[in-house]
mmCIF file of C-alpha atoms in Angstrom:
data_model
loop_
_atom_site.group_PDB
_atom_site.id
_atom_site.type_symbol
_atom_site.label_atom_id
_atom_site.label_comp_id
_atom_site.label_asym_id
_atom_site.label_seq_id
_atom_site.Cartn_x
_atom_site.Cartn_y
_atom_site.Cartn_z
ATOM 1 C CA UNK A 1 -88.178 27.974 -10.450
ATOM 2 C CA UNK A 2 -86.494 28.769 -13.703
ATOM 3 C CA UNK A 3 -86.252 25.800 -16.081
ATOM 4 C CA UNK A 4 -82.744 24.687 -16.767
ATOM 5 C CA UNK A 5 -80.597 21.746 -17.800
ATOM 6 C CA UNK A 6 -77.362 20.460 -16.252
ATOM 7 C CA UNK A 7 -74.524 19.540 -18.597
ATOM 8 C CA UNK A 8 -71.480 17.536 -17.432
ATOM 9 C CA UNK A 9 -68.194 17.580 -19.402
ATOM 10 C CA UNK A 10 -66.974 13.983 -19.129
ATOM 11 C CA UNK A 11 -63.438 15.141 -19.956
ATOM 12 C CA UNK A 12 -63.184 17.374 -16.901
ATOM 13 C CA UNK A 13 -66.055 16.413 -14.693
ATOM 14 C CA UNK A 14 -67.212 20.032 -14.685
ATOM 15 C CA UNK A 15 -70.974 20.562 -14.538
ATOM 16 C CA UNK A 16 -72.742 23.642 -15.743
ATOM 17 C CA UNK A 17 -76.384 24.564 -15.270
ATOM 18 C CA UNK A 18 -77.850 26.323 -18.319
ATOM 19 C CA UNK A 19 -81.219 28.165 -18.102
ATOM 20 C CA UNK A 20 -83.926 27.521 -20.672
ATOM 21 C CA UNK A 21 -85.288 30.902 -21.848
ATOM 22 C CA UNK A 22 -88.291 31.183 -24.149
ATOM 23 C CA UNK A 23 -87.991 27.553 -25.050
ATOM 24 C CA UNK A 24 -84.291 27.588 -25.909
ATOM 25 C CA UNK A 25 -80.784 27.833 -24.496
ATOM 26 C CA UNK A 26 -78.064 30.351 -25.315
ATOM 27 C CA UNK A 27 -75.100 29.179 -27.380
ATOM 28 C CA UNK A 28 -72.992 31.542 -25.279
ATOM 29 C CA UNK A 29 -73.849 29.464 -22.232
ATOM 30 C CA UNK A 30 -72.921 26.260 -24.006
ATOM 31 C CA UNK A 31 -69.605 27.712 -25.044
ATOM 32 C CA UNK A 32 -68.645 28.124 -21.358
ATOM 33 C CA UNK A 33 -68.354 24.401 -21.009
ATOM 34 C CA UNK A 34 -67.617 23.569 -24.636
ATOM 35 C CA UNK A 35 -65.252 26.313 -25.870
ATOM 36 C CA UNK A 36 -64.400 25.942 -29.538
ATOM 37 C CA UNK A 37 -67.189 23.449 -30.106
ATOM 38 C CA UNK A 38 -70.290 24.269 -32.120
ATOM 39 C CA UNK A 39 -73.518 22.623 -33.192
ATOM 40 C CA UNK A 40 -74.082 20.967 -36.538
ATOM 41 C CA UNK A 41 -77.653 22.026 -37.496
ATOM 42 C CA UNK A 42 -78.417 21.750 -41.236
ATOM 43 C CA UNK A 43 -81.119 24.194 -42.383
ATOM 44 C CA UNK A 44 -81.195 25.702 -38.912
ATOM 45 C CA UNK A 45 -83.842 23.266 -37.809
ATOM 46 C CA UNK A 46 -83.054 23.789 -34.092
ATOM 47 C CA UNK A 47 -81.248 27.118 -34.109
ATOM 48 C CA UNK A 48 -82.636 30.566 -33.330
ATOM 49 C CA UNK A 49 -80.382 33.041 -35.117
ATOM 50 C CA UNK A 50 -82.053 36.182 -33.806
ATOM 51 C CA UNK A 51 -84.513 37.676 -31.331
ATOM 52 C CA UNK A 52 -87.610 39.239 -32.881
ATOM 53 C CA UNK A 53 -90.742 41.007 -31.586
ATOM 54 C CA UNK A 54 -92.537 40.981 -34.963
ATOM 55 C CA UNK A 55 -94.260 37.646 -35.434
ATOM 56 C CA UNK A 56 -95.267 34.899 -33.017
ATOM 57 C CA UNK A 57 -95.776 31.463 -34.450
ATOM 58 C CA UNK A 58 -96.792 28.294 -32.567
ATOM 59 C CA UNK A 59 -96.838 25.507 -35.127
ATOM 60 C CA UNK A 60 -98.104 22.923 -32.684
ATOM 61 C CA UNK A 61 -101.227 24.898 -31.773
ATOM 62 C CA UNK A 62 -101.693 26.522 -35.209
ATOM 63 C CA UNK A 63 -101.264 30.106 -33.886
ATOM 64 C CA UNK A 64 -99.977 33.056 -35.923
ATOM 65 C CA UNK A 65 -99.831 36.622 -34.539
ATOM 66 C CA UNK A 66 -98.403 39.840 -35.832
ATOM 67 C CA UNK A 67 -97.127 42.028 -32.939
ATOM 68 C CA UNK A 68 -99.496 40.067 -30.647
ATOM 69 C CA UNK A 69 -102.617 40.415 -32.823
ATOM 70 C CA UNK A 70 -104.190 37.118 -34.023
ATOM 71 C CA UNK A 71 -104.014 36.738 -37.811
ATOM 72 C CA UNK A 72 -107.709 35.874 -37.874
ATOM 73 C CA UNK A 73 -108.681 39.295 -36.424
ATOM 74 C CA UNK A 74 -106.331 41.188 -38.709
ATOM 75 C CA UNK A 75 -107.551 39.341 -41.851
ATOM 76 C CA UNK A 76 -111.175 39.963 -40.956
ATOM 77 C CA UNK A 77 -111.006 43.559 -39.782
ATOM 78 C CA UNK A 78 -107.816 45.246 -40.991
ATOM 79 C CA UNK A 79 -106.262 46.242 -44.281
ATOM 80 C CA UNK A 80 -102.852 45.454 -45.701
ATOM 81 C CA UNK A 81 -101.475 48.952 -45.297
ATOM 82 C CA UNK A 82 -102.686 49.093 -41.730
ATOM 83 C CA UNK A 83 -100.967 45.713 -41.070
ATOM 84 C CA UNK A 84 -97.843 47.038 -42.732
ATOM 85 C CA UNK A 85 -97.790 49.962 -40.316
ATOM 86 C CA UNK A 86 -98.257 47.507 -37.413
ATOM 87 C CA UNK A 87 -95.395 45.293 -38.484
ATOM 88 C CA UNK A 88 -92.987 48.206 -38.967
ATOM 89 C CA UNK A 89 -93.864 50.339 -35.948
ATOM 90 C CA UNK A 90 -95.191 47.806 -33.456
ATOM 91 C CA UNK A 91 -98.646 49.343 -32.931
ATOM 92 C CA UNK A 92 -101.806 49.863 -34.889
ATOM 93 C CA UNK A 93 -102.048 53.417 -36.254
ATOM 94 C CA UNK A 94 -104.547 55.999 -35.120
ATOM 95 C CA UNK A 95 -106.839 57.394 -37.845
ATOM 96 C CA UNK A 96 -104.571 60.407 -38.314
ATOM 97 C CA UNK A 97 -101.403 58.323 -38.376
ATOM 98 C CA UNK A 98 -102.936 55.931 -40.913
ATOM 99 C CA UNK A 99 -103.996 58.756 -43.222
ATOM 100 C CA UNK A 100 -100.463 60.108 -43.305
ATOM 101 C CA UNK A 101 -99.063 56.594 -43.865
ATOM 102 C CA UNK A 102 -101.535 55.771 -46.624
ATOM 103 C CA UNK A 103 -100.814 59.095 -48.358
ATOM 104 C CA UNK A 104 -97.026 58.559 -48.245
ATOM 105 C CA UNK A 105 -97.345 55.092 -49.741
ATOM 106 C CA UNK A 106 -99.718 56.367 -52.455
ATOM 107 C CA UNK A 107 -97.457 59.218 -53.464
ATOM 108 C CA UNK A 108 -94.450 56.949 -53.980
ATOM 109 C CA UNK A 109 -96.064 54.335 -56.249
ATOM 110 C CA UNK A 110 -94.507 55.801 -59.433
ATOM 111 C CA UNK A 111 -91.170 54.414 -60.674
ATOM 112 C CA UNK A 112 -88.467 56.411 -62.390
ATOM 113 C CA UNK A 113 -89.048 56.391 -66.145
ATOM 114 C CA UNK A 114 -85.507 55.029 -66.760
ATOM 115 C CA UNK A 115 -86.288 51.979 -64.585
ATOM 116 C CA UNK A 116 -89.000 51.144 -67.069
ATOM 117 C CA UNK A 117 -87.556 52.351 -70.396
ATOM 118 C CA UNK A 118 -83.840 51.597 -69.894
ATOM 119 C CA UNK A 119 -84.072 48.620 -67.564
ATOM 120 C CA UNK A 120 -87.294 46.675 -67.609
ATOM 121 C CA UNK A 121 -87.749 47.011 -71.362
ATOM 122 C CA UNK A 122 -84.233 45.697 -71.886
ATOM 123 C CA UNK A 123 -85.251 42.162 -70.844
ATOM 124 C CA UNK A 124 -85.901 39.440 -73.403
ATOM 125 C CA UNK A 125 -89.532 39.305 -74.501
ATOM 126 C CA UNK A 126 -90.252 36.093 -72.588
ATOM 127 C CA UNK A 127 -88.428 36.908 -69.389
ATOM 128 C CA UNK A 128 -90.007 35.509 -66.241
ATOM 129 C CA UNK A 129 -91.658 38.305 -64.277
ATOM 130 C CA UNK A 130 -90.088 37.141 -60.986
ATOM 131 C CA UNK A 131 -86.601 37.317 -62.540
ATOM 132 C CA UNK A 132 -87.417 40.806 -63.744
ATOM 133 C CA UNK A 133 -88.624 41.797 -60.289
ATOM 134 C CA UNK A 134 -85.488 40.511 -58.540
ATOM 135 C CA UNK A 135 -83.280 42.543 -60.909
ATOM 136 C CA UNK A 136 -85.417 45.660 -60.860
ATOM 137 C CA UNK A 137 -85.500 45.847 -57.054
ATOM 138 C CA UNK A 138 -81.700 45.568 -56.940
ATOM 139 C CA UNK A 139 -81.424 48.232 -59.597
ATOM 140 C CA UNK A 140 -83.410 50.671 -57.457
ATOM 141 C CA UNK A 141 -80.372 51.102 -55.227
ATOM 142 C CA UNK A 142 -78.618 52.902 -58.132
ATOM 143 C CA UNK A 143 -81.512 55.364 -58.449
ATOM 144 C CA UNK A 144 -81.690 56.222 -54.697
ATOM 145 C CA UNK A 145 -78.139 56.854 -53.589
ATOM 146 C CA UNK A 146 -79.319 57.975 -50.136
ATOM 147 C CA UNK A 147 -80.423 54.347 -49.527
ATOM 148 C CA UNK A 148 -76.945 53.576 -48.215
ATOM 149 C CA UNK A 149 -77.546 55.940 -45.272
ATOM 150 C CA UNK A 150 -79.183 53.110 -43.307
ATOM 151 C CA UNK A 151 -78.621 54.730 -39.910
ATOM 152 C CA UNK A 152 -80.228 57.970 -40.864
ATOM 153 C CA UNK A 153 -83.840 57.621 -39.557
ATOM 154 C CA UNK A 154 -85.275 59.872 -42.235
ATOM 155 C CA UNK A 155 -83.482 58.159 -45.070
ATOM 156 C CA UNK A 156 -84.359 54.739 -43.776
ATOM 157 C CA UNK A 157 -88.033 55.590 -43.545
ATOM 158 C CA UNK A 158 -87.964 56.988 -47.054
ATOM 159 C CA UNK A 159 -86.603 53.768 -48.507
ATOM 160 C CA UNK A 160 -89.139 51.642 -46.601
ATOM 161 C CA UNK A 161 -92.002 53.726 -48.033
ATOM 162 C CA UNK A 162 -90.561 53.589 -51.512
ATOM 163 C CA UNK A 163 -90.144 49.818 -51.461
ATOM 164 C CA UNK A 164 -93.682 49.109 -50.194
ATOM 165 C CA UNK A 165 -95.149 51.601 -52.685
ATOM 166 C CA UNK A 166 -93.180 50.575 -55.752
ATOM 167 C CA UNK A 167 -93.308 46.806 -55.494
ATOM 168 C CA UNK A 168 -96.804 46.545 -56.958
ATOM 169 C CA UNK A 169 -95.797 48.911 -59.745
ATOM 170 C CA UNK A 170 -92.686 46.890 -60.601
ATOM 171 C CA UNK A 171 -94.629 43.650 -60.367
ATOM 172 C CA UNK A 172 -97.393 44.792 -62.706
ATOM 173 C CA UNK A 173 -94.869 46.308 -65.112
ATOM 174 C CA UNK A 174 -92.988 42.943 -65.262
ATOM 175 C CA UNK A 175 -96.199 41.146 -66.065
ATOM 176 C CA UNK A 176 -97.350 43.603 -68.731
ATOM 177 C CA UNK A 177 -93.947 43.391 -70.435
ATOM 178 C CA UNK A 178 -93.946 39.565 -70.338
ATOM 179 C CA UNK A 179 -97.317 39.469 -72.204
ATOM 180 C CA UNK A 180 -96.582 42.358 -74.601
ATOM 181 C CA UNK A 181 -98.912 44.902 -73.098
ATOM 182 C CA UNK A 182 -98.134 48.578 -72.482
ATOM 183 C CA UNK A 183 -97.222 49.848 -69.036
ATOM 184 C CA UNK A 184 -100.008 51.276 -66.918
ATOM 185 C CA UNK A 185 -99.210 54.136 -64.570
ATOM 186 C CA UNK A 186 -100.396 54.005 -60.946
ATOM 187 C CA UNK A 187 -103.790 55.629 -60.194
ATOM 188 C CA UNK A 188 -103.367 57.466 -56.884
ATOM 189 C CA UNK A 189 -107.157 57.714 -56.411
ATOM 190 C CA UNK A 190 -107.358 53.930 -55.847
ATOM 191 C CA UNK A 191 -106.554 51.931 -52.715
ATOM 192 C CA UNK A 192 -103.475 49.701 -52.559
ATOM 193 C CA UNK A 193 -104.988 46.487 -53.928
ATOM 194 C CA UNK A 194 -107.247 48.151 -56.453
ATOM 195 C CA UNK A 195 -104.349 50.188 -57.798
ATOM 196 C CA UNK A 196 -102.353 47.027 -58.353
ATOM 197 C CA UNK A 197 -105.292 45.363 -60.166
ATOM 198 C CA UNK A 198 -105.593 48.466 -62.343
ATOM 199 C CA UNK A 199 -101.945 48.271 -63.311
ATOM 200 C CA UNK A 200 -102.362 44.592 -64.087
ATOM 201 C CA UNK A 201 -105.589 44.534 -66.072
ATOM 202 C CA UNK A 202 -106.399 48.010 -67.407
ATOM 203 C CA UNK A 203 -106.715 48.061 -71.222
ATOM 204 C CA UNK A 204 -108.341 51.163 -72.755
ATOM 205 C CA UNK A 205 -110.928 52.221 -70.176
ATOM 206 C CA UNK A 206 -110.453 55.770 -68.727
ATOM 207 C CA UNK A 207 -110.424 54.384 -65.207
ATOM 208 C CA UNK A 208 -110.184 50.764 -64.093
ATOM 209 C CA UNK A 209 -112.924 49.827 -61.632
ATOM 210 C CA UNK A 210 -111.816 46.791 -59.575
ATOM 211 C CA UNK A 211 -114.482 44.490 -58.258
ATOM 212 C CA UNK A 212 -114.531 45.311 -54.522
ATOM 213 C CA UNK A 213 -114.789 41.592 -53.593
ATOM 214 C CA UNK A 214 -111.672 40.780 -55.570
ATOM 215 C CA UNK A 215 -109.771 43.799 -54.296
ATOM 216 C CA UNK A 216 -110.676 42.861 -50.706
ATOM 217 C CA UNK A 217 -109.684 39.222 -51.348
ATOM 218 C CA UNK A 218 -106.299 40.321 -52.605
ATOM 219 C CA UNK A 219 -105.822 42.578 -49.641
ATOM 220 C CA UNK A 220 -106.567 39.647 -47.306
ATOM 221 C CA UNK A 221 -104.067 37.441 -49.133
ATOM 222 C CA UNK A 222 -101.453 40.245 -48.807
ATOM 223 C CA UNK A 223 -102.147 40.351 -45.020
ATOM 224 C CA UNK A 224 -101.756 36.622 -44.680
ATOM 225 C CA UNK A 225 -98.418 36.678 -46.581
ATOM 226 C CA UNK A 226 -97.048 39.818 -44.947
ATOM 227 C CA UNK A 227 -94.730 38.033 -42.537
ATOM 228 C CA UNK A 228 -94.037 34.517 -41.287
ATOM 229 C CA UNK A 229 -91.175 34.558 -38.842
ATOM 230 C CA UNK A 230 -87.779 33.327 -39.973
ATOM 231 C CA UNK A 231 -88.575 31.713 -43.293
ATOM 232 C CA UNK A 232 -85.993 31.313 -46.070
ATOM 233 C CA UNK A 233 -86.469 34.716 -47.721
ATOM 234 C CA UNK A 234 -86.672 36.620 -44.374
ATOM 235 C CA UNK A 235 -83.465 34.892 -43.308
ATOM 236 C CA UNK A 236 -81.889 35.992 -46.602
ATOM 237 C CA UNK A 237 -83.005 39.570 -45.876
ATOM 238 C CA UNK A 238 -81.493 39.417 -42.398
ATOM 239 C CA UNK A 239 -78.272 37.846 -43.604
ATOM 240 C CA UNK A 240 -77.661 40.376 -46.325
ATOM 241 C CA UNK A 241 -78.928 43.218 -44.117
ATOM 242 C CA UNK A 242 -76.437 42.238 -41.428
ATOM 243 C CA UNK A 243 -73.617 43.298 -43.761
ATOM 244 C CA UNK A 244 -75.247 46.789 -43.826
ATOM 245 C CA UNK A 245 -76.148 46.529 -47.445
ATOM 246 C CA UNK A 246 -78.806 48.981 -48.623
ATOM 247 C CA UNK A 247 -82.447 47.821 -48.293
ATOM 248 C CA UNK A 248 -82.917 47.426 -52.057
ATOM 249 C CA UNK A 249 -80.003 45.004 -52.346
ATOM 250 C CA UNK A 250 -81.244 43.067 -49.226
ATOM 251 C CA UNK A 251 -84.795 42.958 -50.579
ATOM 252 C CA UNK A 252 -83.575 41.702 -53.946
ATOM 253 C CA UNK A 253 -81.797 38.890 -52.090
ATOM 254 C CA UNK A 254 -84.992 38.074 -50.309
ATOM 255 C CA UNK A 255 -86.836 38.102 -53.649
ATOM 256 C CA UNK A 256 -84.289 35.710 -55.064
ATOM 257 C CA UNK A 257 -84.817 33.324 -52.180
ATOM 258 C CA UNK A 258 -88.533 33.541 -52.757
ATOM 259 C CA UNK A 259 -88.073 32.737 -56.420
ATOM 260 C CA UNK A 260 -87.230 29.137 -55.557
ATOM 261 C CA UNK A 261 -90.022 26.566 -56.041
ATOM 262 C CA UNK A 262 -89.600 25.263 -52.456
ATOM 263 C CA UNK A 263 -90.612 28.727 -51.153
ATOM 264 C CA UNK A 264 -92.536 31.223 -53.343
ATOM 265 C CA UNK A 265 -93.471 28.598 -55.944
ATOM 266 C CA UNK A 266 -95.353 26.294 -53.648
ATOM 267 C CA UNK A 267 -98.891 27.436 -54.668
ATOM 268 C CA UNK A 268 -97.915 27.017 -58.323
ATOM 269 C CA UNK A 269 -96.982 23.422 -57.547
ATOM 270 C CA UNK A 270 -100.439 22.905 -56.079
ATOM 271 C CA UNK A 271 -102.070 24.105 -59.323
ATOM 272 C CA UNK A 272 -99.898 21.827 -61.407
ATOM 273 C CA UNK A 273 -100.713 18.899 -59.167
ATOM 274 C CA UNK A 274 -104.478 19.501 -59.345
ATOM 275 C CA UNK A 275 -104.254 19.915 -63.084
ATOM 276 C CA UNK A 276 -102.329 16.672 -63.398
ATOM 277 C CA UNK A 277 -104.970 14.814 -61.348
ATOM 278 C CA UNK A 278 -107.493 16.050 -63.833
ATOM 279 C CA UNK A 279 -110.831 15.070 -62.247
ATOM 280 C CA UNK A 280 -112.471 14.221 -58.921
ATOM 281 C CA UNK A 281 -112.720 10.591 -59.928
ATOM 282 C CA UNK A 282 -108.916 10.354 -60.112
ATOM 283 C CA UNK A 283 -108.301 11.681 -56.618
ATOM 284 C CA UNK A 284 -108.439 8.294 -54.768
ATOM 285 C CA UNK A 285 -105.914 6.783 -57.186
ATOM 286 C CA UNK A 286 -103.629 9.850 -56.774
ATOM 287 C CA UNK A 287 -103.793 9.605 -52.950
ATOM 288 C CA UNK A 288 -103.043 5.866 -53.137
ATOM 289 C CA UNK A 289 -99.987 6.570 -55.321
ATOM 290 C CA UNK A 290 -98.688 9.183 -52.872
ATOM 291 C CA UNK A 291 -99.011 6.720 -50.021
ATOM 292 C CA UNK A 292 -96.938 4.253 -52.034
ATOM 293 C CA UNK A 293 -94.208 6.796 -52.485
ATOM 294 C CA UNK A 294 -95.100 7.772 -56.002
ATOM 295 C CA UNK A 295 -95.690 11.535 -56.262
ATOM 296 C CA UNK A 296 -96.085 14.197 -53.577
ATOM 297 C CA UNK A 297 -99.117 15.817 -51.979
ATOM 298 C CA UNK A 298 -98.484 19.519 -52.705
ATOM 299 C CA UNK A 299 -99.976 22.123 -50.378
ATOM 300 C CA UNK A 300 -100.088 19.846 -47.366
ATOM 301 C CA UNK A 301 -97.706 19.954 -44.431
ATOM 302 C CA UNK A 302 -95.376 22.715 -43.371
ATOM 303 C CA UNK A 303 -91.923 23.026 -41.903
ATOM 304 C CA UNK A 304 -93.377 24.808 -38.846
ATOM 305 C CA UNK A 305 -97.088 23.952 -38.629
ATOM 306 C CA UNK A 306 -97.940 20.539 -37.173
ATOM 307 C CA UNK A 307 -101.649 21.303 -37.178
ATOM 308 C CA UNK A 308 -103.994 23.092 -39.607
ATOM 309 C CA UNK A 309 -102.318 26.243 -40.929
ATOM 310 C CA UNK A 310 -104.497 29.137 -39.575
ATOM 311 C CA UNK A 311 -104.013 31.060 -42.772
ATOM 312 C CA UNK A 312 -105.439 28.153 -44.804
ATOM 313 C CA UNK A 313 -108.741 28.378 -42.936
ATOM 314 C CA UNK A 314 -108.985 32.097 -43.764
ATOM 315 C CA UNK A 315 -108.093 31.571 -47.423
ATOM 316 C CA UNK A 316 -110.677 28.828 -47.777
ATOM 317 C CA UNK A 317 -113.389 31.289 -46.744
ATOM 318 C CA UNK A 318 -111.924 33.928 -49.017
ATOM 319 C CA UNK A 319 -111.984 31.497 -51.927
ATOM 320 C CA UNK A 320 -115.757 31.061 -51.543
ATOM 321 C CA UNK A 321 -116.260 34.865 -51.831
ATOM 322 C CA UNK A 322 -114.001 35.080 -54.878
ATOM 323 C CA UNK A 323 -115.681 32.241 -56.707
ATOM 324 C CA UNK A 324 -119.048 33.957 -56.235
ATOM 325 C CA UNK A 325 -117.676 36.676 -58.517
ATOM 326 C CA UNK A 326 -115.419 34.791 -60.927
ATOM 327 C CA UNK A 327 -117.227 31.510 -61.083
ATOM 328 C CA UNK A 328 -115.872 28.416 -59.502
ATOM 329 C CA UNK A 329 -112.357 27.401 -60.421
ATOM 330 C CA UNK A 330 -112.745 23.988 -62.118
ATOM 331 C CA UNK A 331 -109.901 22.666 -59.971
ATOM 332 C CA UNK A 332 -111.738 23.477 -56.733
ATOM 333 C CA UNK A 333 -113.766 20.254 -56.689
ATOM 334 C CA UNK A 334 -110.527 18.269 -57.042
ATOM 335 C CA UNK A 335 -108.951 20.263 -54.195
ATOM 336 C CA UNK A 336 -111.949 19.764 -51.878
ATOM 337 C CA UNK A 337 -112.029 16.029 -52.570
ATOM 338 C CA UNK A 338 -108.288 15.773 -52.050
ATOM 339 C CA UNK A 339 -108.562 17.626 -48.720
ATOM 340 C CA UNK A 340 -111.501 15.458 -47.621
ATOM 341 C CA UNK A 341 -109.688 12.213 -48.286
ATOM 342 C CA UNK A 342 -106.383 13.344 -46.785
ATOM 343 C CA UNK A 343 -107.987 14.714 -43.545
ATOM 344 C CA UNK A 344 -109.698 11.426 -42.974
ATOM 345 C CA UNK A 345 -106.749 9.173 -43.784
ATOM 346 C CA UNK A 346 -104.600 7.993 -40.895
ATOM 347 C CA UNK A 347 -101.559 7.947 -43.198
ATOM 348 C CA UNK A 348 -101.678 11.742 -43.517
ATOM 349 C CA UNK A 349 -103.129 12.677 -40.131
ATOM 350 C CA UNK A 350 -100.539 10.568 -38.276
ATOM 351 C CA UNK A 351 -97.888 12.534 -40.150
ATOM 352 C CA UNK A 352 -99.665 15.739 -39.325
ATOM 353 C CA UNK A 353 -100.091 16.747 -42.943
ATOM 354 C CA UNK A 354 -102.759 19.422 -43.075
ATOM 355 C CA UNK A 355 -103.545 21.992 -45.810
ATOM 356 C CA UNK A 356 -101.214 25.005 -45.701
ATOM 357 C CA UNK A 357 -101.607 28.526 -47.068
ATOM 358 C CA UNK A 358 -100.515 27.484 -50.534
ATOM 359 C CA UNK A 359 -103.272 24.890 -51.012
ATOM 360 C CA UNK A 360 -106.048 27.405 -51.739
ATOM 361 C CA UNK A 361 -104.202 30.644 -52.527
ATOM 362 C CA UNK A 362 -103.200 29.457 -56.009
ATOM 363 C CA UNK A 363 -106.829 28.626 -56.826
ATOM 364 C CA UNK A 364 -107.809 32.199 -55.905
ATOM 365 C CA UNK A 365 -105.013 33.802 -57.909
ATOM 366 C CA UNK A 366 -105.854 31.627 -60.948
ATOM 367 C CA UNK A 367 -109.564 32.442 -60.694
ATOM 368 C CA UNK A 368 -108.676 36.192 -60.584
ATOM 369 C CA UNK A 369 -106.711 35.788 -63.846
ATOM 370 C CA UNK A 370 -103.131 35.775 -62.589
ATOM 371 C CA UNK A 371 -100.851 33.479 -64.650
ATOM 372 C CA UNK A 372 -98.789 30.905 -62.722
ATOM 373 C CA UNK A 373 -95.538 32.739 -63.198
ATOM 374 C CA UNK A 374 -96.984 35.740 -61.266
ATOM 375 C CA UNK A 375 -97.645 33.706 -58.108
ATOM 376 C CA UNK A 376 -94.171 34.287 -56.506
ATOM 377 C CA UNK A 377 -94.362 37.930 -57.594
ATOM 378 C CA UNK A 378 -97.643 38.332 -55.649
ATOM 379 C CA UNK A 379 -95.980 36.705 -52.681
ATOM 380 C CA UNK A 380 -93.092 39.218 -52.947
ATOM 381 C CA UNK A 381 -95.411 42.212 -52.932
ATOM 382 C CA UNK A 382 -97.011 41.095 -49.717
ATOM 383 C CA UNK A 383 -93.857 39.917 -47.966
ATOM 384 C CA UNK A 384 -91.862 43.127 -48.668
ATOM 385 C CA UNK A 385 -93.176 44.756 -45.505
ATOM 386 C CA UNK A 386 -92.220 41.758 -43.386
ATOM 387 C CA UNK A 387 -88.724 41.734 -44.865
ATOM 388 C CA UNK A 388 -88.372 45.426 -44.106
ATOM 389 C CA UNK A 389 -89.620 45.102 -40.582
ATOM 390 C CA UNK A 390 -86.975 42.468 -39.906
ATOM 391 C CA UNK A 391 -84.262 44.574 -41.646
ATOM 392 C CA UNK A 392 -85.178 47.567 -39.527
ATOM 393 C CA UNK A 393 -85.247 45.392 -36.385
ATOM 394 C CA UNK A 394 -81.833 43.892 -36.907
ATOM 395 C CA UNK A 395 -80.331 47.334 -37.456
ATOM 396 C CA UNK A 396 -81.914 48.690 -34.259
ATOM 397 C CA UNK A 397 -80.470 45.596 -32.465
ATOM 398 C CA UNK A 398 -77.067 46.350 -33.825
ATOM 399 C CA UNK A 399 -76.947 42.727 -34.967
ATOM 400 C CA UNK A 400 -73.540 41.266 -35.812
ATOM 401 C CA UNK A 401 -72.831 40.245 -39.398
ATOM 402 C CA UNK A 402 -74.102 36.717 -40.108
ATOM 403 C CA UNK A 403 -71.286 34.229 -40.202
ATOM 404 C CA UNK A 404 -72.399 30.634 -39.476
ATOM 405 C CA UNK A 405 -69.912 27.848 -38.747
ATOM 406 C CA UNK A 406 -69.348 24.757 -40.912
ATOM 407 C CA UNK A 407 -68.143 21.187 -40.396
ATOM 408 C CA UNK A 408 -65.313 20.603 -42.824
ATOM 409 C CA UNK A 409 -65.616 17.200 -44.523
ATOM 410 C CA UNK A 410 -62.926 17.593 -47.206
ATOM 411 C CA UNK A 411 -59.467 16.015 -47.532
ATOM 412 C CA UNK A 412 -56.682 16.434 -44.948
ATOM 413 C CA UNK A 413 -53.573 18.510 -45.712
ATOM 414 C CA UNK A 414 -51.798 17.377 -48.868
ATOM 415 C CA UNK A 415 -48.930 18.637 -51.003
ATOM 416 C CA UNK A 416 -49.244 20.236 -54.445
ATOM 417 C CA UNK A 417 -48.209 17.967 -57.376
ATOM 418 C CA UNK A 418 -46.966 19.699 -60.589
ATOM 419 C CA UNK A 419 -49.291 19.162 -63.536
ATOM 420 C CA UNK A 420 -46.789 17.047 -65.412
ATOM 421 C CA UNK A 421 -46.619 14.519 -62.571
ATOM 422 C CA UNK A 422 -50.361 13.937 -62.086
#
């Protein structure tokens, strides 16, 4: 028997049975018995604004799947570009399909010279790289006028490829400018992650040789951050995309949402917290202060996950591999001690506060040499494909333009008073 609930309107005595589908009920069904009445749901805590076949997330059980594939299997066996193909097209590519896909991405990594010379180099010398990235992505819409042809399959595919390919180039260019180093052109002989590392760190050597362990670790981190259902930035992408804006403008909006410290800056907050703690000996005192309401345990807990974030387990293993190459991040011992105490303290376990993806990712990025201000930029590179998959999906669904309701709490009607009488 189909699950359902019965609702009775006490004003009329009318009863309506509403089916529960996929764990929720349709607002259209509610409106049959409550016409003109809507739900007040701040931050969309209990509202599904769309249907999506891209990512499945069960926060209670700690499950994350892309197109049905467990994140654990993809992180262990796949590559970021293969996962990107999966998210966009719904299936893993054959060897021939992947080679075409890889080649298309590789050949579109270069950015127009005027983007760099006339735009990026116009920023102030100490501009934040994430602010530069937000602006540069939006500016791309003025370089590719065909981007507005969003219902032309060929044009749409071209913009998707361009965005995935150029995000690492723009990101590295923003970093190099912010530290006063010359721009490094993409090296099309390198894989996706190694090419990005080359554009970040190359100095004067003829060819940058990325450490394969670090390149693979970065690729895994990109996989883990590729999509995460209806988070803040993905919702921004969908809302702007629903107006039929071009994908560069919509992606810039998603980047702007990611710029906020509550979203893309979370792993930076973890590093700052660990630095503030200072030593392993100070961890118990810090935990005690958090329990008393003084301070916050960064990197623990999640809006969706009520158990151990599956991505955090993968990142913890990846961290061990990275530290074998870079040497152990001095903050790692503090992080491990903090995790040990929190996971054995009823105060945190009863509140279901477990390490999330941000707890260890920042340690890895820092060990690899990335400055704190680049953390949200790295997040944006990885999440671009997830944003684009959702943008493509909403267009194929012919989704209506986003227009949520509000509860008005302002003054009642009142008459204008001339300024001399106020």
